[in-house]
Amino acid sequence: FTMGSEQTGDSATRDRTPVEVTLSRGYWMGEHEVTQREYYAVARRTPGPDFTQHNNAPYWGVTEPKNITDFCQKLNEIERAAGRLPAGWEYVCPTEAEWEYACRAGSKTAYSFGDSPAELGQYGNFADRALRRLNPNFAYAVDISDDGVGEALALVGSYRPNAWGLRDMHGNVAEMVADDLLPQLPGGKDPLGKLEKDGRPVIRGGAWCSLPQYCESSFRNSSPGRDKSNFVGFRVALKQVK
């Protein structure tokens, strides 16, 4: 598939120049972001008291890929012991390419559902009329839509899925992936962008406090650092490993 975007305008960034990508093996992607209930069941941790706390809201506060790797390792141990994980399969943090392929669900438009940000409120929780109404400090929030949620996380599955049944790929929490942010998208076969040192993980999909362009299928950004952020979470993939 073609990864990236040829769009011009305010939402275009230099690091999204389109590249051709081949994913050589199939994988399963989590229907939604890992929830607080799921995270606690595996890691026995909650995200914190100072933002949305709900069993079915996304887990937030991910600071580095190791958080996800440790979660997946424990999840694999639990599922193997229960006989639910076939030999040779593992839960992993998806790569940037795997994430975008799943988000697009065969689409070539700005979002999985088309190009109009006015429809985004039907598919995700982002910085819109509801946020600005409840907290005027978010004056940048756009008035084109009302997703029904203000300064908070939506419960997973609250919005329409993409064509492949995946939910919350746009907005709610930005999702950390396995890659470091490179100056350009990595292309080729099964790409994984990594820096030798001082790499900043990529986050994808935008969040509850993001403008529409940050929620586009191709938009990429770096994680905010080691401080817990209430707009960064993750989802897992299930892959057959070598």
PDB file of C-alpha atoms in Angstrom:
ATOM      1  CA  PHE A   1       0.000   0.000   0.000  1.00  0.00           C
ATOM      2  CA  THR A   2       0.983   3.641  -0.261  1.00  0.00           C
ATOM      3  CA  MET A   3       1.874   5.060   3.121  1.00  0.00           C
ATOM      4  CA  GLY A   4       1.827   8.796   3.718  1.00  0.00           C
ATOM      5  CA  SER A   5       0.039  11.676   2.049  1.00  0.00           C
ATOM      6  CA  GLU A   6       0.351  13.865  -1.038  1.00  0.00           C
ATOM      7  CA  GLN A   7      -2.063  16.443   0.357  1.00  0.00           C
ATOM      8  CA  THR A   8      -1.061  20.072   0.434  1.00  0.00           C
ATOM      9  CA  GLY A   9      -2.202  22.763   2.827  1.00  0.00           C
ATOM     10  CA  ASP A  10      -2.064  23.232   6.564  1.00  0.00           C
ATOM     11  CA  SER A  11      -2.278  19.502   7.319  1.00  0.00           C
ATOM     12  CA  ALA A  12       0.676  18.535   5.116  1.00  0.00           C
ATOM     13  CA  THR A  13       4.037  17.944   6.707  1.00  0.00           C
ATOM     14  CA  ARG A  14       7.350  17.161   5.110  1.00  0.00           C
ATOM     15  CA  ASP A  15       7.741  13.856   6.917  1.00  0.00           C
ATOM     16  CA  ARG A  16       4.678  12.336   5.215  1.00  0.00           C
ATOM     17  CA  THR A  17       6.040  12.064   1.687  1.00  0.00           C
ATOM     18  CA  PRO A  18       4.372   8.909   0.270  1.00  0.00           C
ATOM     19  CA  VAL A  19       6.338   5.658   0.185  1.00  0.00           C
ATOM     20  CA  GLU A  20       5.439   2.211  -1.051  1.00  0.00           C
ATOM     21  CA  VAL A  21       5.229  -0.423   1.682  1.00  0.00           C
ATOM     22  CA  THR A  22       4.849  -4.192   1.544  1.00  0.00           C
ATOM     23  CA  LEU A  23       3.628  -6.034   4.630  1.00  0.00           C
ATOM     24  CA  SER A  24       4.686  -9.612   4.032  1.00  0.00           C
ATOM     25  CA  ARG A  25       2.559 -11.301   6.674  1.00  0.00           C
ATOM     26  CA  GLY A  26      -0.945 -10.838   7.957  1.00  0.00           C
ATOM     27  CA  TYR A  27      -1.723  -9.785  11.512  1.00  0.00           C
ATOM     28  CA  TRP A  28      -4.673  -9.062  13.744  1.00  0.00           C
ATOM     29  CA  MET A  29      -5.169  -5.571  15.134  1.00  0.00           C
ATOM     30  CA  GLY A  30      -6.989  -4.784  18.375  1.00  0.00           C
ATOM     31  CA  GLU A  31     -10.492  -3.516  17.700  1.00  0.00           C
ATOM     32  CA  HIS A  32      -9.864  -0.577  19.998  1.00  0.00           C
ATOM     33  CA  GLU A  33      -7.226   0.930  22.237  1.00  0.00           C
ATOM     34  CA  VAL A  34      -6.227  -1.074  25.315  1.00  0.00           C
ATOM     35  CA  THR A  35      -8.677  -0.142  28.052  1.00  0.00           C
ATOM     36  CA  GLN A  36      -7.995   0.613  31.677  1.00  0.00           C
ATOM     37  CA  ARG A  37      -9.753  -2.632  32.638  1.00  0.00           C
ATOM     38  CA  GLU A  38      -7.512  -4.631  30.279  1.00  0.00           C
ATOM     39  CA  TYR A  39      -4.345  -2.907  31.411  1.00  0.00           C
ATOM     40  CA  TYR A  40      -5.112  -3.539  35.063  1.00  0.00           C
ATOM     41  CA  ALA A  41      -5.959  -7.194  34.402  1.00  0.00           C
ATOM     42  CA  VAL A  42      -2.488  -7.723  32.930  1.00  0.00           C
ATOM     43  CA  ALA A  43      -0.186  -5.186  34.603  1.00  0.00           C
ATOM     44  CA  ARG A  44      -2.122  -4.395  37.816  1.00  0.00           C
ATOM     45  CA  ARG A  45      -1.749  -0.661  37.222  1.00  0.00           C
ATOM     46  CA  THR A  46      -4.169   2.214  36.778  1.00  0.00           C
ATOM     47  CA  PRO A  47      -3.362   5.391  34.847  1.00  0.00           C
ATOM     48  CA  GLY A  48      -3.745   7.898  37.671  1.00  0.00           C
ATOM     49  CA  PRO A  49      -6.400   9.954  39.465  1.00  0.00           C
ATOM     50  CA  ASP A  50      -6.077  13.250  37.614  1.00  0.00           C
ATOM     51  CA  PHE A  51      -7.901  12.410  34.375  1.00  0.00           C
ATOM     52  CA  THR A  52     -10.560  10.073  33.024  1.00  0.00           C
ATOM     53  CA  GLN A  53     -10.852   6.895  35.061  1.00  0.00           C
ATOM     54  CA  HIS A  54     -13.224   4.256  33.709  1.00  0.00           C
ATOM     55  CA  ASN A  55     -12.799   0.564  33.057  1.00  0.00           C
ATOM     56  CA  ASN A  56     -13.820   0.977  29.421  1.00  0.00           C
ATOM     57  CA  ALA A  57     -11.886   4.155  28.681  1.00  0.00           C
ATOM     58  CA  PRO A  58      -8.459   3.841  27.049  1.00  0.00           C
ATOM     59  CA  TYR A  59      -5.462   3.420  29.294  1.00  0.00           C
ATOM     60  CA  TRP A  60      -3.456   6.648  29.169  1.00  0.00           C
ATOM     61  CA  GLY A  61      -0.018   7.765  30.328  1.00  0.00           C
ATOM     62  CA  VAL A  62       2.200   5.580  28.147  1.00  0.00           C
ATOM     63  CA  THR A  63       5.674   7.129  28.128  1.00  0.00           C
ATOM     64  CA  GLU A  64       7.831   4.736  26.087  1.00  0.00           C
ATOM     65  CA  PRO A  65       7.542   1.571  23.952  1.00  0.00           C
ATOM     66  CA  LYS A  66       8.877  -0.465  26.896  1.00  0.00           C
ATOM     67  CA  ASN A  67       5.549   0.130  28.649  1.00  0.00           C
ATOM     68  CA  ILE A  68       3.862  -1.637  25.751  1.00  0.00           C
ATOM     69  CA  THR A  69       6.511  -4.358  25.402  1.00  0.00           C
ATOM     70  CA  ASP A  70       6.233  -5.226  29.098  1.00  0.00           C
ATOM     71  CA  PHE A  71       2.443  -5.317  28.855  1.00  0.00           C
ATOM     72  CA  CYS A  72       2.567  -7.613  25.814  1.00  0.00           C
ATOM     73  CA  GLN A  73       5.099  -9.926  27.454  1.00  0.00           C
ATOM     74  CA  LYS A  74       2.828 -10.397  30.472  1.00  0.00           C
ATOM     75  CA  LEU A  75      -0.219 -10.777  28.233  1.00  0.00           C
ATOM     76  CA  ASN A  76       1.555 -13.466  26.194  1.00  0.00           C
ATOM     77  CA  GLU A  77       2.440 -15.359  29.374  1.00  0.00           C
ATOM     78  CA  ILE A  78      -1.153 -15.225  30.599  1.00  0.00           C
ATOM     79  CA  GLU A  79      -2.636 -16.290  27.273  1.00  0.00           C
ATOM     80  CA  ARG A  80      -0.147 -19.123  26.760  1.00  0.00           C
ATOM     81  CA  ALA A  81      -0.806 -20.480  30.247  1.00  0.00           C
ATOM     82  CA  ALA A  82      -4.542 -20.393  29.521  1.00  0.00           C
ATOM     83  CA  GLY A  83      -4.085 -22.208  26.200  1.00  0.00           C
ATOM     84  CA  ARG A  84      -5.487 -19.313  24.178  1.00  0.00           C
ATOM     85  CA  LEU A  85      -2.339 -18.336  22.278  1.00  0.00           C
ATOM     86  CA  PRO A  86      -1.286 -20.618  19.394  1.00  0.00           C
ATOM     87  CA  ALA A  87       2.371 -21.570  19.130  1.00  0.00           C
ATOM     88  CA  GLY A  88       4.393 -19.027  17.202  1.00  0.00           C
ATOM     89  CA  TRP A  89       1.974 -16.148  17.811  1.00  0.00           C
ATOM     90  CA  GLU A  90       2.520 -13.125  20.072  1.00  0.00           C
ATOM     91  CA  TYR A  91       0.846  -9.899  21.079  1.00  0.00           C
ATOM     92  CA  VAL A  92       3.102  -7.012  20.085  1.00  0.00           C
ATOM     93  CA  CYS A  93       3.196  -3.275  19.640  1.00  0.00           C
ATOM     94  CA  PRO A  94       2.334  -2.624  15.966  1.00  0.00           C
ATOM     95  CA  THR A  95       4.754  -0.851  13.669  1.00  0.00           C
ATOM     96  CA  GLU A  96       3.948   2.525  12.172  1.00  0.00           C
ATOM     97  CA  ALA A  97       3.264   0.897   8.802  1.00  0.00           C
ATOM     98  CA  GLU A  98       0.992  -1.749  10.305  1.00  0.00           C
ATOM     99  CA  TRP A  99      -0.891   0.940  12.192  1.00  0.00           C
ATOM    100  CA  GLU A 100      -1.501   3.105   9.123  1.00  0.00           C
ATOM    101  CA  TYR A 101      -2.501   0.140   6.973  1.00  0.00           C
ATOM    102  CA  ALA A 102      -5.080  -0.903   9.576  1.00  0.00           C
ATOM    103  CA  CYS A 103      -6.299   2.668  10.058  1.00  0.00           C
ATOM    104  CA  ARG A 104      -6.790   3.231   6.339  1.00  0.00           C
ATOM    105  CA  ALA A 105      -8.742  -0.015   5.865  1.00  0.00           C
ATOM    106  CA  GLY A 106      -8.171   0.234   2.127  1.00  0.00           C
ATOM    107  CA  SER A 107      -8.875   3.972   1.900  1.00  0.00           C
ATOM    108  CA  LYS A 108      -6.664   6.550   0.226  1.00  0.00           C
ATOM    109  CA  THR A 109      -8.362   9.596   1.743  1.00  0.00           C
ATOM    110  CA  ALA A 110      -7.308  11.846   4.628  1.00  0.00           C
ATOM    111  CA  TYR A 111      -9.364   9.778   7.074  1.00  0.00           C
ATOM    112  CA  SER A 112     -10.553   6.196   6.861  1.00  0.00           C
ATOM    113  CA  PHE A 113     -14.069   7.483   6.058  1.00  0.00           C
ATOM    114  CA  GLY A 114     -13.198  10.235   3.563  1.00  0.00           C
ATOM    115  CA  ASP A 115     -11.724  13.727   3.402  1.00  0.00           C
ATOM    116  CA  SER A 116     -14.232  15.809   5.346  1.00  0.00           C
ATOM    117  CA  PRO A 117     -13.226  16.787   8.914  1.00  0.00           C
ATOM    118  CA  ALA A 118     -16.870  17.725   9.498  1.00  0.00           C
ATOM    119  CA  GLU A 119     -17.613  13.975   9.729  1.00  0.00           C
ATOM    120  CA  LEU A 120     -14.814  13.277  12.200  1.00  0.00           C
ATOM    121  CA  GLY A 121     -17.091  13.587  15.243  1.00  0.00           C
ATOM    122  CA  GLN A 122     -18.903  10.453  14.097  1.00  0.00           C
ATOM    123  CA  TYR A 123     -15.664   8.453  14.206  1.00  0.00           C
ATOM    124  CA  GLY A 124     -13.654   9.813  17.106  1.00  0.00           C
ATOM    125  CA  ASN A 125     -13.156  12.112  20.079  1.00  0.00           C
ATOM    126  CA  PHE A 126     -11.160  15.222  19.125  1.00  0.00           C
ATOM    127  CA  ALA A 127     -10.911  18.961  19.848  1.00  0.00           C
ATOM    128  CA  ASP A 128     -14.307  20.129  18.715  1.00  0.00           C
ATOM    129  CA  ARG A 129     -17.322  22.129  19.856  1.00  0.00           C
ATOM    130  CA  ALA A 130     -17.939  19.923  22.921  1.00  0.00           C
ATOM    131  CA  LEU A 131     -14.415  20.505  24.239  1.00  0.00           C
ATOM    132  CA  ARG A 132     -14.507  24.272  23.745  1.00  0.00           C
ATOM    133  CA  ARG A 133     -17.974  24.506  25.306  1.00  0.00           C
ATOM    134  CA  LEU A 134     -16.868  22.753  28.494  1.00  0.00           C
ATOM    135  CA  ASN A 135     -13.440  24.390  28.717  1.00  0.00           C
ATOM    136  CA  PRO A 136     -12.982  27.752  26.958  1.00  0.00           C
ATOM    137  CA  ASN A 137      -9.212  27.435  27.464  1.00  0.00           C
ATOM    138  CA  PHE A 138      -9.272  25.177  24.412  1.00  0.00           C
ATOM    139  CA  ALA A 139     -10.057  28.143  22.187  1.00  0.00           C
ATOM    140  CA  TYR A 140      -8.393  26.435  19.220  1.00  0.00           C
ATOM    141  CA  ALA A 141     -11.016  23.661  19.156  1.00  0.00           C
ATOM    142  CA  VAL A 142     -13.002  23.691  15.921  1.00  0.00           C
ATOM    143  CA  ASP A 143     -16.727  24.367  15.648  1.00  0.00           C
ATOM    144  CA  ILE A 144     -17.439  22.010  12.767  1.00  0.00           C
ATOM    145  CA  SER A 145     -18.538  19.020  14.834  1.00  0.00           C
ATOM    146  CA  ASP A 146     -19.704  17.840  18.250  1.00  0.00           C
ATOM    147  CA  ASP A 147     -18.464  14.397  19.288  1.00  0.00           C
ATOM    148  CA  GLY A 148     -20.360  14.523  22.580  1.00  0.00           C
ATOM    149  CA  VAL A 149     -17.279  14.431  24.840  1.00  0.00           C
ATOM    150  CA  GLY A 150     -15.495  17.436  26.334  1.00  0.00           C
ATOM    151  CA  GLU A 151     -12.266  17.403  28.320  1.00  0.00           C
ATOM    152  CA  ALA A 152     -12.251  13.646  28.808  1.00  0.00           C
ATOM    153  CA  LEU A 153     -11.699  10.320  27.110  1.00  0.00           C
ATOM    154  CA  ALA A 154     -14.592   8.583  25.437  1.00  0.00           C
ATOM    155  CA  LEU A 155     -15.352   4.967  26.231  1.00  0.00           C
ATOM    156  CA  VAL A 156     -13.894   2.720  23.540  1.00  0.00           C
ATOM    157  CA  GLY A 157     -16.323   1.766  20.807  1.00  0.00           C
ATOM    158  CA  SER A 158     -18.416   4.925  21.206  1.00  0.00           C
ATOM    159  CA  TYR A 159     -18.014   5.909  17.565  1.00  0.00           C
ATOM    160  CA  ARG A 160     -18.351   4.380  14.133  1.00  0.00           C
ATOM    161  CA  PRO A 161     -15.717   1.818  13.076  1.00  0.00           C
ATOM    162  CA  ASN A 162     -13.681   1.974   9.896  1.00  0.00           C
ATOM    163  CA  ALA A 163     -14.384  -0.396   7.009  1.00  0.00           C
ATOM    164  CA  TRP A 164     -12.514  -3.229   8.747  1.00  0.00           C
ATOM    165  CA  GLY A 165     -14.350  -2.892  12.043  1.00  0.00           C
ATOM    166  CA  LEU A 166     -11.546  -1.082  13.897  1.00  0.00           C
ATOM    167  CA  ARG A 167     -12.635   1.670  16.266  1.00  0.00           C
ATOM    168  CA  ASP A 168     -11.024   4.803  17.706  1.00  0.00           C
ATOM    169  CA  MET A 169      -8.255   4.925  15.110  1.00  0.00           C
ATOM    170  CA  HIS A 170      -8.991   8.661  14.925  1.00  0.00           C
ATOM    171  CA  GLY A 171      -8.816  10.621  18.203  1.00  0.00           C
ATOM    172  CA  ASN A 172      -9.405   9.682  21.878  1.00  0.00           C
ATOM    173  CA  VAL A 173      -5.771   8.808  22.719  1.00  0.00           C
ATOM    174  CA  ALA A 174      -2.862   9.048  20.308  1.00  0.00           C
ATOM    175  CA  GLU A 175      -1.380   5.578  19.925  1.00  0.00           C
ATOM    176  CA  MET A 176       2.285   4.828  20.422  1.00  0.00           C
ATOM    177  CA  VAL A 177       3.806   2.452  17.887  1.00  0.00           C
ATOM    178  CA  ALA A 178       7.077   0.531  17.696  1.00  0.00           C
ATOM    179  CA  ASP A 179       8.966   3.006  15.485  1.00  0.00           C
ATOM    180  CA  ASP A 180      11.104   6.006  16.316  1.00  0.00           C
ATOM    181  CA  LEU A 181      10.170   9.193  14.477  1.00  0.00           C
ATOM    182  CA  LEU A 182      12.413   9.443  11.412  1.00  0.00           C
ATOM    183  CA  PRO A 183      12.633  12.558   9.203  1.00  0.00           C
ATOM    184  CA  GLN A 184      10.855  10.599   6.474  1.00  0.00           C
ATOM    185  CA  LEU A 185       8.515   7.635   6.450  1.00  0.00           C
ATOM    186  CA  PRO A 186      10.272   4.273   6.213  1.00  0.00           C
ATOM    187  CA  GLY A 187       9.245   2.364   3.102  1.00  0.00           C
ATOM    188  CA  GLY A 188       9.958  -1.030   1.629  1.00  0.00           C
ATOM    189  CA  LYS A 189       9.226  -4.459   3.058  1.00  0.00           C
ATOM    190  CA  ASP A 190       8.023  -4.658   6.664  1.00  0.00           C
ATOM    191  CA  PRO A 191       9.635  -1.325   7.626  1.00  0.00           C
ATOM    192  CA  LEU A 192      10.551  -0.461  11.208  1.00  0.00           C
ATOM    193  CA  GLY A 193      12.121   2.934  11.749  1.00  0.00           C
ATOM    194  CA  LYS A 194      14.701   2.993  14.536  1.00  0.00           C
ATOM    195  CA  LEU A 195      17.432   5.415  15.577  1.00  0.00           C
ATOM    196  CA  GLU A 196      20.656   4.270  17.250  1.00  0.00           C
ATOM    197  CA  LYS A 197      20.141   6.632  20.194  1.00  0.00           C
ATOM    198  CA  ASP A 198      17.839   9.322  21.498  1.00  0.00           C
ATOM    199  CA  GLY A 199      14.900   8.114  19.437  1.00  0.00           C
ATOM    200  CA  ARG A 200      11.453   9.542  20.152  1.00  0.00           C
ATOM    201  CA  PRO A 201       8.602   7.051  19.630  1.00  0.00           C
ATOM    202  CA  VAL A 202       5.973   7.781  17.021  1.00  0.00           C
ATOM    203  CA  ILE A 203       2.390   8.433  18.081  1.00  0.00           C
ATOM    204  CA  ARG A 204      -0.472   8.084  15.622  1.00  0.00           C
ATOM    205  CA  GLY A 205      -4.135   8.908  15.225  1.00  0.00           C
ATOM    206  CA  GLY A 206      -4.550  12.093  17.256  1.00  0.00           C
ATOM    207  CA  ALA A 207      -6.290  12.455  20.609  1.00  0.00           C
ATOM    208  CA  TRP A 208      -9.188  14.081  22.472  1.00  0.00           C
ATOM    209  CA  CYS A 209      -7.311  17.423  22.410  1.00  0.00           C
ATOM    210  CA  SER A 210      -6.158  17.236  18.769  1.00  0.00           C
ATOM    211  CA  LEU A 211      -7.250  19.318  15.810  1.00  0.00           C
ATOM    212  CA  PRO A 212      -8.690  17.366  12.853  1.00  0.00           C
ATOM    213  CA  GLN A 213      -5.443  17.320  10.857  1.00  0.00           C
ATOM    214  CA  TYR A 214      -3.677  15.556  13.742  1.00  0.00           C
ATOM    215  CA  CYS A 215      -6.253  12.764  13.458  1.00  0.00           C
ATOM    216  CA  GLU A 216      -5.611  12.009   9.784  1.00  0.00           C
ATOM    217  CA  SER A 217      -4.611   8.471   8.831  1.00  0.00           C
ATOM    218  CA  SER A 218      -1.133   9.583   7.770  1.00  0.00           C
ATOM    219  CA  PHE A 219      -0.364  12.157  10.467  1.00  0.00           C
ATOM    220  CA  ARG A 220       2.649  11.309  12.611  1.00  0.00           C
ATOM    221  CA  ASN A 221       4.157  12.920  15.646  1.00  0.00           C
ATOM    222  CA  SER A 222       6.676  12.116  18.363  1.00  0.00           C
ATOM    223  CA  SER A 223       5.709  11.220  21.907  1.00  0.00           C
ATOM    224  CA  PRO A 224       5.827  14.092  24.411  1.00  0.00           C
ATOM    225  CA  GLY A 225       8.553  12.484  26.528  1.00  0.00           C
ATOM    226  CA  ARG A 226       8.812  10.575  29.778  1.00  0.00           C
ATOM    227  CA  ASP A 227       6.143  12.534  31.614  1.00  0.00           C
ATOM    228  CA  LYS A 228       2.757  10.823  31.651  1.00  0.00           C
ATOM    229  CA  SER A 229       0.409  12.446  29.169  1.00  0.00           C
ATOM    230  CA  ASN A 230      -3.334  11.994  29.279  1.00  0.00           C
ATOM    231  CA  PHE A 231      -3.494  11.838  25.506  1.00  0.00           C
ATOM    232  CA  VAL A 232      -1.110   8.909  24.806  1.00  0.00           C
ATOM    233  CA  GLY A 233      -2.186   5.261  24.847  1.00  0.00           C
ATOM    234  CA  PHE A 234      -1.784   2.213  22.615  1.00  0.00           C
ATOM    235  CA  ARG A 235      -3.383  -0.820  21.021  1.00  0.00           C
ATOM    236  CA  VAL A 236      -1.880  -4.235  20.429  1.00  0.00           C
ATOM    237  CA  ALA A 237      -1.449  -6.416  17.377  1.00  0.00           C
ATOM    238  CA  LEU A 238      -1.350 -10.214  17.224  1.00  0.00           C
ATOM    239  CA  LYS A 239       1.342 -11.518  14.889  1.00  0.00           C
ATOM    240  CA  GLN A 240       3.011 -14.738  13.893  1.00  0.00           C
ATOM    241  CA  VAL A 241       6.646 -14.306  14.832  1.00  0.00           C
ATOM    242  CA  LYS A 242       9.703 -15.932  13.285  1.00  0.00           C
TER     243      LYS A 242
END
